[in-house]
mmCIF file of C-alpha atoms in Angstrom:
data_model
loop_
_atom_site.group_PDB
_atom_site.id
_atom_site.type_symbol
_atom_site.label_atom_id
_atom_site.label_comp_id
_atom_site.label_asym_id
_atom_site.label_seq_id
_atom_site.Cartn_x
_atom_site.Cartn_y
_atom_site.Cartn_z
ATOM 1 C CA UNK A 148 13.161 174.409 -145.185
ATOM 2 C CA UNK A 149 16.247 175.616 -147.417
ATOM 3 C CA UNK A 150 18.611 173.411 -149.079
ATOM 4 C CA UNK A 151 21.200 173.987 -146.577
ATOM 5 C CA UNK A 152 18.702 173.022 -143.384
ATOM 6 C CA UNK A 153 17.684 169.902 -145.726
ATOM 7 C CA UNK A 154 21.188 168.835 -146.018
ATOM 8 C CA UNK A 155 22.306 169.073 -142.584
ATOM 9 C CA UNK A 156 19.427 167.080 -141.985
ATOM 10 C CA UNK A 157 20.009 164.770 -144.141
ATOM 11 C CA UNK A 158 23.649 163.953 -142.846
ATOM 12 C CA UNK A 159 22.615 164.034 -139.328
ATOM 13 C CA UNK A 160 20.118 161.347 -140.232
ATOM 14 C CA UNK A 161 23.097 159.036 -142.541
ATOM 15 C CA UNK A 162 25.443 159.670 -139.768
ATOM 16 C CA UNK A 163 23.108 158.236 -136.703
ATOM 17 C CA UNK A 164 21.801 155.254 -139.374
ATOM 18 C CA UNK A 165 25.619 154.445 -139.819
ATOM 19 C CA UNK A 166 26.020 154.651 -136.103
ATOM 20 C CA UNK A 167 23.097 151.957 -135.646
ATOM 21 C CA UNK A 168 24.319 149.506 -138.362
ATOM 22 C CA UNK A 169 28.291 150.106 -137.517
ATOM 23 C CA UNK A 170 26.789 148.603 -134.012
ATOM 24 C CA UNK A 171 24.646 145.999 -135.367
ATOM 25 C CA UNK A 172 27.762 144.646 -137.198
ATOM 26 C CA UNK A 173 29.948 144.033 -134.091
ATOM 27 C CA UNK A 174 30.493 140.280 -133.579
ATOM 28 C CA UNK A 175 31.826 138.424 -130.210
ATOM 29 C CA UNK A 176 35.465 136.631 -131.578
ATOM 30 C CA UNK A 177 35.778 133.119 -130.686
ATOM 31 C CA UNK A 178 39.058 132.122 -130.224
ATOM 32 C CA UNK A 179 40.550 128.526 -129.972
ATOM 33 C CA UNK A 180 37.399 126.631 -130.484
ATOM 34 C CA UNK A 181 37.674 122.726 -130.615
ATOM 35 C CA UNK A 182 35.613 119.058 -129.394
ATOM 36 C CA UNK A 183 37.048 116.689 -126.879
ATOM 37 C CA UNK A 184 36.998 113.449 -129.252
ATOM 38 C CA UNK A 185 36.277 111.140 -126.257
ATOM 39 C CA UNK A 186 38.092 107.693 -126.085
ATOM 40 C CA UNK A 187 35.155 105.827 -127.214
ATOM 41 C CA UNK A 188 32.257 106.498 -129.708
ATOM 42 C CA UNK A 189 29.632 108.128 -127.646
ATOM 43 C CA UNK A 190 26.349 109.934 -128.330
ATOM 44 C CA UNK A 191 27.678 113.356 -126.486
ATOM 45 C CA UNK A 192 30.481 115.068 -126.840
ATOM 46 C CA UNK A 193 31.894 118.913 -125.288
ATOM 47 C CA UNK A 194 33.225 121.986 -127.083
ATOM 48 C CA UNK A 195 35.211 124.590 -125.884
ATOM 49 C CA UNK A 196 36.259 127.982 -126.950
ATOM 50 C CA UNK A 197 37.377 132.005 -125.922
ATOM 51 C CA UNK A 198 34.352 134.492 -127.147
ATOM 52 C CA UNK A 199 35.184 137.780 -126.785
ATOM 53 C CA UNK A 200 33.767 140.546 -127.011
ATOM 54 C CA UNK A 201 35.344 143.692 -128.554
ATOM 55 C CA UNK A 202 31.678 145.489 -129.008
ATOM 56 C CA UNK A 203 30.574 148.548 -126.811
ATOM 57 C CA UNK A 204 27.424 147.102 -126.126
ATOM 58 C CA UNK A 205 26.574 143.564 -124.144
ATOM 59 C CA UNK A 206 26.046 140.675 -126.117
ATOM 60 C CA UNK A 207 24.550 137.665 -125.011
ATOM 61 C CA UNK A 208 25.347 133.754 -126.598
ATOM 62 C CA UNK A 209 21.350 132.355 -126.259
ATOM 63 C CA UNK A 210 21.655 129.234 -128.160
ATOM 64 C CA UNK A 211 24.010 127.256 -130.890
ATOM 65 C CA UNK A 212 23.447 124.894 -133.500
ATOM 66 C CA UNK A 213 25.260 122.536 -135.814
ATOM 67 C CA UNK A 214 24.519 120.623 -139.272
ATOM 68 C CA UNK A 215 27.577 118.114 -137.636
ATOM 69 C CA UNK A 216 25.011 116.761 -134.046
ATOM 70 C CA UNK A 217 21.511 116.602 -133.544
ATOM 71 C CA UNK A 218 21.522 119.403 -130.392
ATOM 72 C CA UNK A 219 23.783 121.766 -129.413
ATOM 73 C CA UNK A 220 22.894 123.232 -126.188
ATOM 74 C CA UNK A 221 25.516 125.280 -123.125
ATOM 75 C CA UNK A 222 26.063 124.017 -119.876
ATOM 76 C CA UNK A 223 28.023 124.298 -117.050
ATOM 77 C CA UNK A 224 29.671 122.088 -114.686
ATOM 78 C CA UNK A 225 29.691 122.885 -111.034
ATOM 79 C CA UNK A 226 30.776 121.656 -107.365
ATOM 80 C CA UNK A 227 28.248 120.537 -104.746
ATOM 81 C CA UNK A 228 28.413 119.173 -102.152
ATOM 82 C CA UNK A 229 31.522 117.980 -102.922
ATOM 83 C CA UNK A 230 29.486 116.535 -106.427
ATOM 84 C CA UNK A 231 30.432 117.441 -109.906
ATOM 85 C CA UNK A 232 26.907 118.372 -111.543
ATOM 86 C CA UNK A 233 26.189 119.714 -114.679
ATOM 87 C CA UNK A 234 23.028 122.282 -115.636
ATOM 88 C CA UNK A 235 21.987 123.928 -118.870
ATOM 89 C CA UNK A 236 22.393 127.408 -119.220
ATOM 90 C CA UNK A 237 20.063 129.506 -120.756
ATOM 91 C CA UNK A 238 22.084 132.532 -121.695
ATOM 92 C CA UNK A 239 25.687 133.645 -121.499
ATOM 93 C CA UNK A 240 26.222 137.049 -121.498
ATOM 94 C CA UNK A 241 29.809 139.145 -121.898
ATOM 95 C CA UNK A 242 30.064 143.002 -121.446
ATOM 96 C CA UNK A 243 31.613 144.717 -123.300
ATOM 97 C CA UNK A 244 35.550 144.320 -123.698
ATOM 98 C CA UNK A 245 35.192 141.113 -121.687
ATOM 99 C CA UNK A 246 35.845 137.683 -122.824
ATOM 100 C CA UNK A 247 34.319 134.258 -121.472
ATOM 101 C CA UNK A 248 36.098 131.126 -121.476
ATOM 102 C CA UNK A 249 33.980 127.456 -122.386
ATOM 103 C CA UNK A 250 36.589 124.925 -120.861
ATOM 104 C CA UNK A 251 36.694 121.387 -119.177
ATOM 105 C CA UNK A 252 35.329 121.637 -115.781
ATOM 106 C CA UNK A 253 33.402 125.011 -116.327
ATOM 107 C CA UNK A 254 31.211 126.571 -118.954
ATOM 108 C CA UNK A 255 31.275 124.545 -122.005
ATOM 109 C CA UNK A 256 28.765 123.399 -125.374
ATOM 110 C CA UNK A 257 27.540 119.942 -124.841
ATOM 111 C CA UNK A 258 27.188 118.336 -128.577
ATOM 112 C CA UNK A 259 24.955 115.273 -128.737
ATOM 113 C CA UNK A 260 24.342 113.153 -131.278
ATOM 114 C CA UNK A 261 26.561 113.457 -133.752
ATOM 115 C CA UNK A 262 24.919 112.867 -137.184
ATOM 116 C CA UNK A 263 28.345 110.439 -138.107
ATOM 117 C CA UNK A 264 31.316 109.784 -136.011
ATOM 118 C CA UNK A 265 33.742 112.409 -135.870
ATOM 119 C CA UNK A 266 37.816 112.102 -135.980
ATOM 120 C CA UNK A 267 40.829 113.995 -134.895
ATOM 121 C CA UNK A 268 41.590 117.007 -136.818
ATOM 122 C CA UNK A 269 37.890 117.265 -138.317
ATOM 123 C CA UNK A 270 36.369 120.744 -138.207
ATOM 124 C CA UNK A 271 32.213 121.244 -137.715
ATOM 125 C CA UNK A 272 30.977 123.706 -137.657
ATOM 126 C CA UNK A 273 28.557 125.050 -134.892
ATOM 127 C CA UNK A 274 26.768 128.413 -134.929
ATOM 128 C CA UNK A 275 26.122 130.242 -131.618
ATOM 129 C CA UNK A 276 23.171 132.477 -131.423
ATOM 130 C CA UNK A 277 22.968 135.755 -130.323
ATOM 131 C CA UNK A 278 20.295 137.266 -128.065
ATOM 132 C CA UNK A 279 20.027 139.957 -131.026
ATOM 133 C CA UNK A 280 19.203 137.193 -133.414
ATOM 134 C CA UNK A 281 22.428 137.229 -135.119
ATOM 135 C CA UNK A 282 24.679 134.130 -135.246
ATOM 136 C CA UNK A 283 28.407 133.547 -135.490
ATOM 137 C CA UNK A 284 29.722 130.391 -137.399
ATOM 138 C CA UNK A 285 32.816 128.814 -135.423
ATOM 139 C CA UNK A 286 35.178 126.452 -136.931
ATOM 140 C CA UNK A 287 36.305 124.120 -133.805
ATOM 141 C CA UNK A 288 38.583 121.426 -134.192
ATOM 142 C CA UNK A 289 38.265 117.923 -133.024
ATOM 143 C CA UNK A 290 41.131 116.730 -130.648
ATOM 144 C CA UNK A 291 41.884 114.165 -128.156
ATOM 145 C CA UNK A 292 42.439 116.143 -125.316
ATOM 146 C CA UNK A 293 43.221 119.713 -124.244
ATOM 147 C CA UNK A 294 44.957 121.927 -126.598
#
């Protein structure tokens, strides 16, 4: 192999690492994040938020934690029957240039126990897991009703 051959190896081989890494480094957005502070001190509590995904690949929201409540976990709330019920989800995913929406009624975080009582205009913050293994830290706010 001659210098030249070794070179335009060499770049071929920087260019498709930087390709791989450029990808890994795409993160979903989340947009408008904040915790219904209900009327009462309770042991649950619901977040919402916009993630959105500006990445060319799929990403997929597995999990989320917070140092703020003992378990973070995403459900959804559904119709039945003419019933309002509510399941765990285990994975949410969002393609590419898509964006979900967590909101009263629908897909949202349910939050329980939180470690001390929260009040308006606090901000915890609670990391969402990616199916990758990443995470992505979102500041949400604490309010008394819809935004």
């Amino acid at each position: 192999m001659n210098h030249r051959t070794g070179m335009i190896g060499l770049a071929a081989l920087l260019m498709s690492c930087w390709g791989t890494v450029h990808a890994a480094e795409c993160l979903p957005v989340a947009k408008a994040a904040w915790v219904r502070l209900p009327p009462v001190a309770m042991p649950m509590m619901a977040g919402f938020v916009r993630i959105e995904n500006p990445c060319k690949t799929p990403i997929s929201i597995v999990g989320a934690e917070s140092l703020a409540f003992e378990d973070v976990s995403l459900h959804e709330t559904r119709e039945e029957g003419g019933v309002s019920r509510m399941r765990e989800v285990a994975a949410l995913p969002i393609a590419p240039g898509k964006a979900v929406e967590l909101k009263p009624g629908g897909l949202h975080l349910m939050l329980h126990g939180p470690y001390q009582p929260l009040a308006e205009g606090e901000k915890p913050v609670i990391t969402l897991k990616l199916a990758d293994g990443r995470s992505l830290p979102v500041v949400f706010e604490v309010r008394k009703g819809a935004p």
